Amino acid sequence: MRATLVTLTFLIGSVTAQEPPSPSTTVQALCSADQEQRARAEALLQEAPREYLLAVVRELRLQALCWRGAGRLPTPNAKEPVPAVESTEQLLVQLELHLLEVSADLARTWLPGEEGEQLRILTPAQRDELLAAVKGDDGSSIVTAPRVTCFDRQSASITITEEVAYISDYEFEVEEGTARAEPIISTVVDGTVIELTPVISENRRLITTTLDLTLSDLSRPIQSLTTRMPGIPEPLELQLPEVTVRQTETTVTLPDGSPVLLPGSAPAGEEGPRSLILVQAQVVSLEDLE
């Protein structure tokens, strides 16, 4: 934390200190109904060191589980009203995902730290900066950027795939003393499958989302080999597709409307390309969409 004094007003009142408040106090401020308190807490996080951000994220996850189990929100200040909650049947979640394939240098820039502790809450400006960096880097690309809207606690599936046909084998027949080879056509899947389930917190400010991503990458062109069989005058071609399948399963607690960057599948090597997942979730009511 920088040496300058930081003045913050949280639920417990005004505090002036050189050290940041506890992660629990910051989470309470982020989830407060008071817009000014939330803005101050967000400003604090922009200047906070990585260790403090990780502690806040862990506290967010813990409190989200406690809130769901208790069926209500804890309120440190009893005078502050808990915002009215709409029926969960009326609430939807709009999710926007960017699946990124980035160079090792770009991955280290945006997700520094040890494996398992890499998760970063971004501002909208940082999200745009990251996407611009990916587009401008020769070793990086946006694999896909789907959007989906689903009800609270409803599972959704996004399938962006292509079935590619190839010659996997031959069937041999003999008719009137003449041998004939009929190709057997098989298919292989190339693309992305995303399965997700969002759960909205009681105060509508957190969305705990389970993500299951499968990326199948078909190497093109498909390699082939040519062989000959007795009695068949023409050479026979067999195709040997090579598919790299990467899977990522994770559960992440997303602040409503805030972009979050998290790691995808592990790289093939130390300096190999890295998969990153940029996800943003927003709670909307059914009436808003009508």
Coordinates of C-alpha atoms in Angstrom, one line a residue:
M1 CA 0.0 0.0 0.0
R2 CA 1.3 3.5 -0.8
A3 CA 2.6 5.5 2.1
T4 CA 0.0 8.3 1.7
L5 CA -2.9 8.4 4.1
V6 CA -6.2 7.0 2.8
T7 CA -9.5 8.3 4.2
L8 CA -12.4 5.9 3.8
T9 CA -16.0 5.9 5.0
F10 CA -17.4 2.4 5.5
L11 CA -20.4 1.0 7.3
I12 CA -18.7 1.5 10.6
G13 CA -18.0 5.2 10.1
S14 CA -15.1 7.3 9.1
V15 CA -11.6 5.9 9.5
T16 CA -8.3 7.5 8.6
A17 CA -5.4 5.0 8.6
Q18 CA -2.2 4.1 6.8
E19 CA -3.2 0.5 6.6
P20 CA -6.2 -0.6 4.5
P21 CA -9.3 -1.9 6.4
S22 CA -9.8 -5.6 6.8
P23 CA -10.9 -7.6 3.7
S24 CA -14.2 -8.3 5.5
T25 CA -14.9 -4.6 6.0
T26 CA -14.1 -3.9 2.3
V27 CA -16.5 -6.6 1.2
Q28 CA -19.2 -5.1 3.3
A29 CA -18.6 -1.8 1.7
L30 CA -18.7 -3.2 -1.8
C31 CA -22.1 -4.8 -1.0
S32 CA -23.5 -1.8 0.7
A33 CA -26.7 -0.1 -0.5
D34 CA -24.8 3.2 -0.2
Q35 CA -23.4 4.1 -3.6
E36 CA -20.8 6.4 -2.1
Q37 CA -19.4 3.7 0.2
R38 CA -19.2 1.3 -2.8
A39 CA -17.3 3.9 -4.9
R40 CA -14.8 4.5 -2.1
A41 CA -14.2 0.8 -1.7
E42 CA -13.7 0.3 -5.4
A43 CA -11.3 3.2 -5.5
L44 CA -9.3 1.5 -2.7
L45 CA -9.1 -1.7 -4.6
Q46 CA -7.6 0.2 -7.6
E47 CA -4.6 1.2 -5.5
A48 CA -4.3 -1.9 -3.3
P49 CA -1.5 -4.4 -3.7
R50 CA -2.1 -7.9 -5.2
E51 CA -2.0 -9.7 -1.8
Y52 CA -4.8 -7.5 -0.5
L53 CA -6.9 -8.0 -3.7
L54 CA -6.6 -11.8 -3.3
A55 CA -7.7 -11.5 0.3
V56 CA -10.8 -9.5 -0.7
V57 CA -11.6 -12.1 -3.4
R58 CA -11.4 -14.9 -0.9
E59 CA -13.6 -13.0 1.5
L60 CA -16.1 -12.4 -1.3
R61 CA -16.3 -16.2 -2.0
L62 CA -16.7 -17.0 1.7
Q63 CA -19.4 -14.5 2.4
A64 CA -21.3 -15.5 -0.8
L65 CA -21.5 -19.0 0.6
C66 CA -22.5 -17.8 4.0
W67 CA -25.2 -15.5 2.6
R68 CA -26.7 -18.3 0.5
G69 CA -26.7 -20.7 3.4
A70 CA -28.3 -18.1 5.8
G71 CA -30.9 -17.0 3.3
R72 CA -30.2 -13.3 4.1
L73 CA -27.4 -10.7 4.1
P74 CA -25.5 -9.8 7.3
T75 CA -25.9 -6.1 8.0
P76 CA -23.3 -4.5 10.3
N77 CA -25.3 -1.3 10.5
A78 CA -28.9 -2.2 11.5
K79 CA -30.1 1.3 10.5
E80 CA -29.1 0.6 6.9
P81 CA -32.0 -1.0 5.0
V82 CA -31.4 -4.2 3.0
P83 CA -32.4 -3.5 -0.6
A84 CA -35.6 -5.2 -1.7
V85 CA -35.0 -8.4 -3.5
E86 CA -37.1 -9.3 -6.5
S87 CA -38.4 -12.8 -6.9
T88 CA -35.5 -15.0 -8.2
E89 CA -37.9 -16.3 -10.9
Q90 CA -37.9 -12.7 -12.3
L91 CA -34.1 -12.3 -12.4
L92 CA -31.8 -13.2 -15.2
V93 CA -28.0 -13.1 -15.7
Q94 CA -26.4 -11.7 -18.8
L95 CA -22.9 -13.2 -19.3
E96 CA -20.3 -12.1 -21.7
L97 CA -17.2 -14.3 -22.1
H98 CA -14.0 -13.8 -24.0
L99 CA -11.8 -16.9 -24.4
L100 CA -8.3 -15.6 -25.0
E101 CA -5.2 -17.4 -26.3
V102 CA -2.3 -15.1 -25.2
S103 CA 1.5 -15.2 -25.3
A104 CA 3.4 -16.1 -22.2
D105 CA 4.6 -12.5 -21.8
L106 CA 1.1 -11.1 -22.0
A107 CA -0.2 -13.7 -19.6
R108 CA 2.4 -12.7 -17.0
T109 CA 1.6 -9.1 -17.4
W110 CA -2.1 -9.5 -16.7
L111 CA -2.1 -12.5 -14.3
P112 CA 1.1 -12.3 -12.2
G113 CA 1.6 -14.6 -9.3
E114 CA 1.4 -18.3 -8.5
E115 CA -0.9 -20.8 -10.1
G116 CA -4.2 -21.1 -8.2
E117 CA -4.0 -17.5 -6.9
Q118 CA -4.5 -15.9 -10.3
L119 CA -7.7 -13.9 -10.5
R120 CA -8.1 -10.3 -11.2
I121 CA -11.1 -7.9 -11.1
L122 CA -10.8 -5.3 -13.8
T123 CA -12.3 -2.0 -14.5
P124 CA -14.1 -1.5 -17.8
A125 CA -11.1 0.6 -19.0
Q126 CA -8.7 -2.3 -18.1
R127 CA -10.9 -4.8 -19.9
D128 CA -10.8 -2.7 -23.1
E129 CA -7.0 -2.3 -22.6
L130 CA -6.6 -6.1 -22.4
L131 CA -8.6 -6.8 -25.5
A132 CA -6.7 -4.2 -27.4
A133 CA -3.4 -5.7 -26.3
V134 CA -4.6 -9.2 -27.4
K135 CA -5.6 -7.9 -30.8
G136 CA -2.3 -6.1 -31.2
D137 CA -0.1 -9.0 -30.2
D138 CA 1.0 -11.4 -33.0
G139 CA 1.1 -14.3 -30.5
S140 CA -2.3 -13.8 -29.1
S141 CA -5.9 -14.0 -30.3
I142 CA -9.6 -13.9 -29.2
V143 CA -10.7 -17.5 -29.7
T144 CA -14.4 -16.7 -29.2
A145 CA -16.6 -14.1 -27.5
P146 CA -20.1 -15.5 -26.8
R147 CA -22.9 -13.9 -24.9
V148 CA -25.8 -15.7 -23.1
T149 CA -28.7 -14.7 -21.0
C150 CA -30.3 -17.2 -18.6
F151 CA -32.4 -17.3 -15.4
D152 CA -30.9 -17.4 -12.0
R153 CA -29.7 -21.0 -11.2
Q154 CA -30.5 -22.1 -14.7
S155 CA -27.8 -24.1 -16.6
A156 CA -26.9 -22.8 -20.0
S157 CA -24.8 -24.3 -22.8
I158 CA -23.0 -22.5 -25.6
T159 CA -21.8 -24.6 -28.5
I160 CA -19.6 -23.1 -31.2
T161 CA -18.3 -26.2 -33.0
E162 CA -17.8 -27.6 -36.5
E163 CA -18.0 -31.3 -37.4
V164 CA -15.2 -32.1 -39.8
A165 CA -15.5 -35.2 -41.9
Y166 CA -12.4 -37.3 -42.7
I167 CA -11.7 -40.8 -44.2
S168 CA -10.9 -43.0 -41.2
D169 CA -10.9 -46.5 -42.9
Y170 CA -12.1 -48.5 -45.8
E171 CA -14.6 -51.3 -46.3
F172 CA -13.6 -53.9 -48.9
E173 CA -16.1 -55.7 -51.1
V174 CA -15.6 -58.2 -53.9
E175 CA -18.1 -58.2 -56.8
E176 CA -17.8 -60.5 -59.7
G177 CA -14.2 -61.2 -58.9
T178 CA -13.3 -57.5 -58.7
A179 CA -12.2 -55.9 -55.3
R180 CA -13.6 -52.6 -54.4
A181 CA -12.8 -50.2 -51.5
E182 CA -15.5 -48.0 -50.0
P183 CA -14.3 -45.2 -47.7
I184 CA -15.6 -45.0 -44.2
I185 CA -16.4 -41.4 -43.2
S186 CA -16.0 -40.3 -39.6
T187 CA -16.3 -36.9 -38.0
V188 CA -14.2 -35.0 -35.5
V189 CA -15.4 -31.9 -33.5
D190 CA -13.5 -28.6 -33.7
G191 CA -14.5 -25.7 -31.6
T192 CA -15.7 -24.6 -28.1
V193 CA -18.4 -25.9 -25.7
I194 CA -19.2 -23.8 -22.6
E195 CA -21.6 -25.0 -19.9
L196 CA -22.4 -22.6 -17.0
T197 CA -24.7 -22.1 -14.1
P198 CA -25.1 -18.7 -12.4
V199 CA -26.4 -18.2 -8.9
I200 CA -27.4 -14.7 -7.8
S201 CA -26.7 -13.6 -4.2
E202 CA -29.5 -12.3 -2.0
N203 CA -28.6 -8.7 -2.5
R204 CA -28.1 -9.1 -6.3
R205 CA -24.5 -7.8 -6.2
L206 CA -22.6 -11.1 -6.6
I207 CA -23.1 -13.9 -9.1
T208 CA -21.4 -17.2 -8.3
T209 CA -20.9 -18.9 -11.6
T210 CA -19.8 -22.5 -12.4
L211 CA -18.0 -22.7 -15.7
D212 CA -17.1 -25.8 -17.6
L213 CA -15.2 -25.1 -20.8
T214 CA -14.0 -27.6 -23.5
L215 CA -11.8 -26.3 -26.3
S216 CA -11.1 -28.7 -29.2
D217 CA -8.5 -27.5 -31.6
L218 CA -8.1 -29.4 -34.9
S219 CA -4.8 -29.1 -36.6
R220 CA -5.2 -28.1 -40.2
P221 CA -4.7 -29.3 -42.9
I222 CA -5.5 -32.9 -41.7
Q223 CA -2.5 -35.1 -42.2
S224 CA -3.0 -38.1 -44.5
L225 CA -1.1 -41.2 -45.6
T226 CA -1.4 -43.2 -48.8
T227 CA -1.3 -47.0 -48.9
R228 CA -2.0 -49.8 -51.3
M229 CA -4.0 -53.0 -50.9
P230 CA -3.8 -56.2 -52.9
G231 CA -6.4 -56.3 -55.6
I232 CA -7.0 -52.6 -55.5
P233 CA -5.3 -50.7 -58.3
E234 CA -5.8 -47.2 -57.0
P235 CA -3.8 -45.9 -53.9
L236 CA -5.9 -45.5 -50.8
E237 CA -5.7 -42.4 -48.7
L238 CA -6.3 -42.4 -44.9
Q239 CA -6.7 -39.2 -42.9
L240 CA -5.2 -38.8 -39.4
P241 CA -6.8 -35.9 -37.6
E242 CA -4.9 -34.4 -34.6
V243 CA -7.1 -32.7 -32.0
T244 CA -5.9 -31.0 -28.9
V245 CA -8.6 -30.9 -26.2
R246 CA -8.3 -28.6 -23.2
Q247 CA -10.8 -28.5 -20.4
T248 CA -11.3 -25.9 -17.6
E249 CA -13.7 -26.3 -14.7
T250 CA -14.0 -23.5 -12.2
T251 CA -16.4 -21.7 -9.9
V252 CA -15.9 -18.0 -9.6
T253 CA -17.8 -15.3 -7.7
L254 CA -18.3 -12.3 -9.9
P255 CA -19.2 -8.8 -8.7
D256 CA -22.3 -7.6 -10.6
G257 CA -21.1 -5.7 -13.7
S258 CA -17.4 -6.0 -13.1
P259 CA -15.1 -7.8 -15.6
V260 CA -13.1 -10.6 -14.0
L261 CA -10.0 -12.2 -15.6
L262 CA -9.0 -15.8 -14.6
P263 CA -6.7 -18.5 -16.0
G264 CA -7.9 -21.1 -18.4
S265 CA -6.2 -24.4 -19.2
A266 CA -2.5 -24.8 -18.5
P267 CA 0.0 -24.1 -21.2
A268 CA 1.7 -26.8 -23.2
G269 CA 5.1 -25.6 -22.1
E270 CA 6.8 -22.9 -20.0
E271 CA 6.7 -20.4 -22.9
G272 CA 3.7 -21.8 -24.7
P273 CA 0.5 -19.9 -25.3
R274 CA -1.8 -19.5 -22.3
S275 CA -5.6 -19.6 -22.2
L276 CA -7.3 -16.8 -20.3
I277 CA -11.0 -16.3 -19.6
L278 CA -12.5 -12.8 -19.4
V279 CA -16.0 -12.9 -18.0
Q280 CA -18.5 -10.3 -17.0
A281 CA -21.9 -10.9 -15.5
Q282 CA -24.8 -8.5 -14.9
V283 CA -28.1 -9.1 -13.1
V284 CA -31.2 -7.9 -14.9
S285 CA -34.9 -8.3 -14.3
L286 CA -37.3 -9.9 -16.7
E287 CA -39.1 -6.6 -16.9
D288 CA -36.0 -4.8 -18.1
L289 CA -35.9 -7.0 -21.1
E290 CA -39.5 -6.6 -22.1

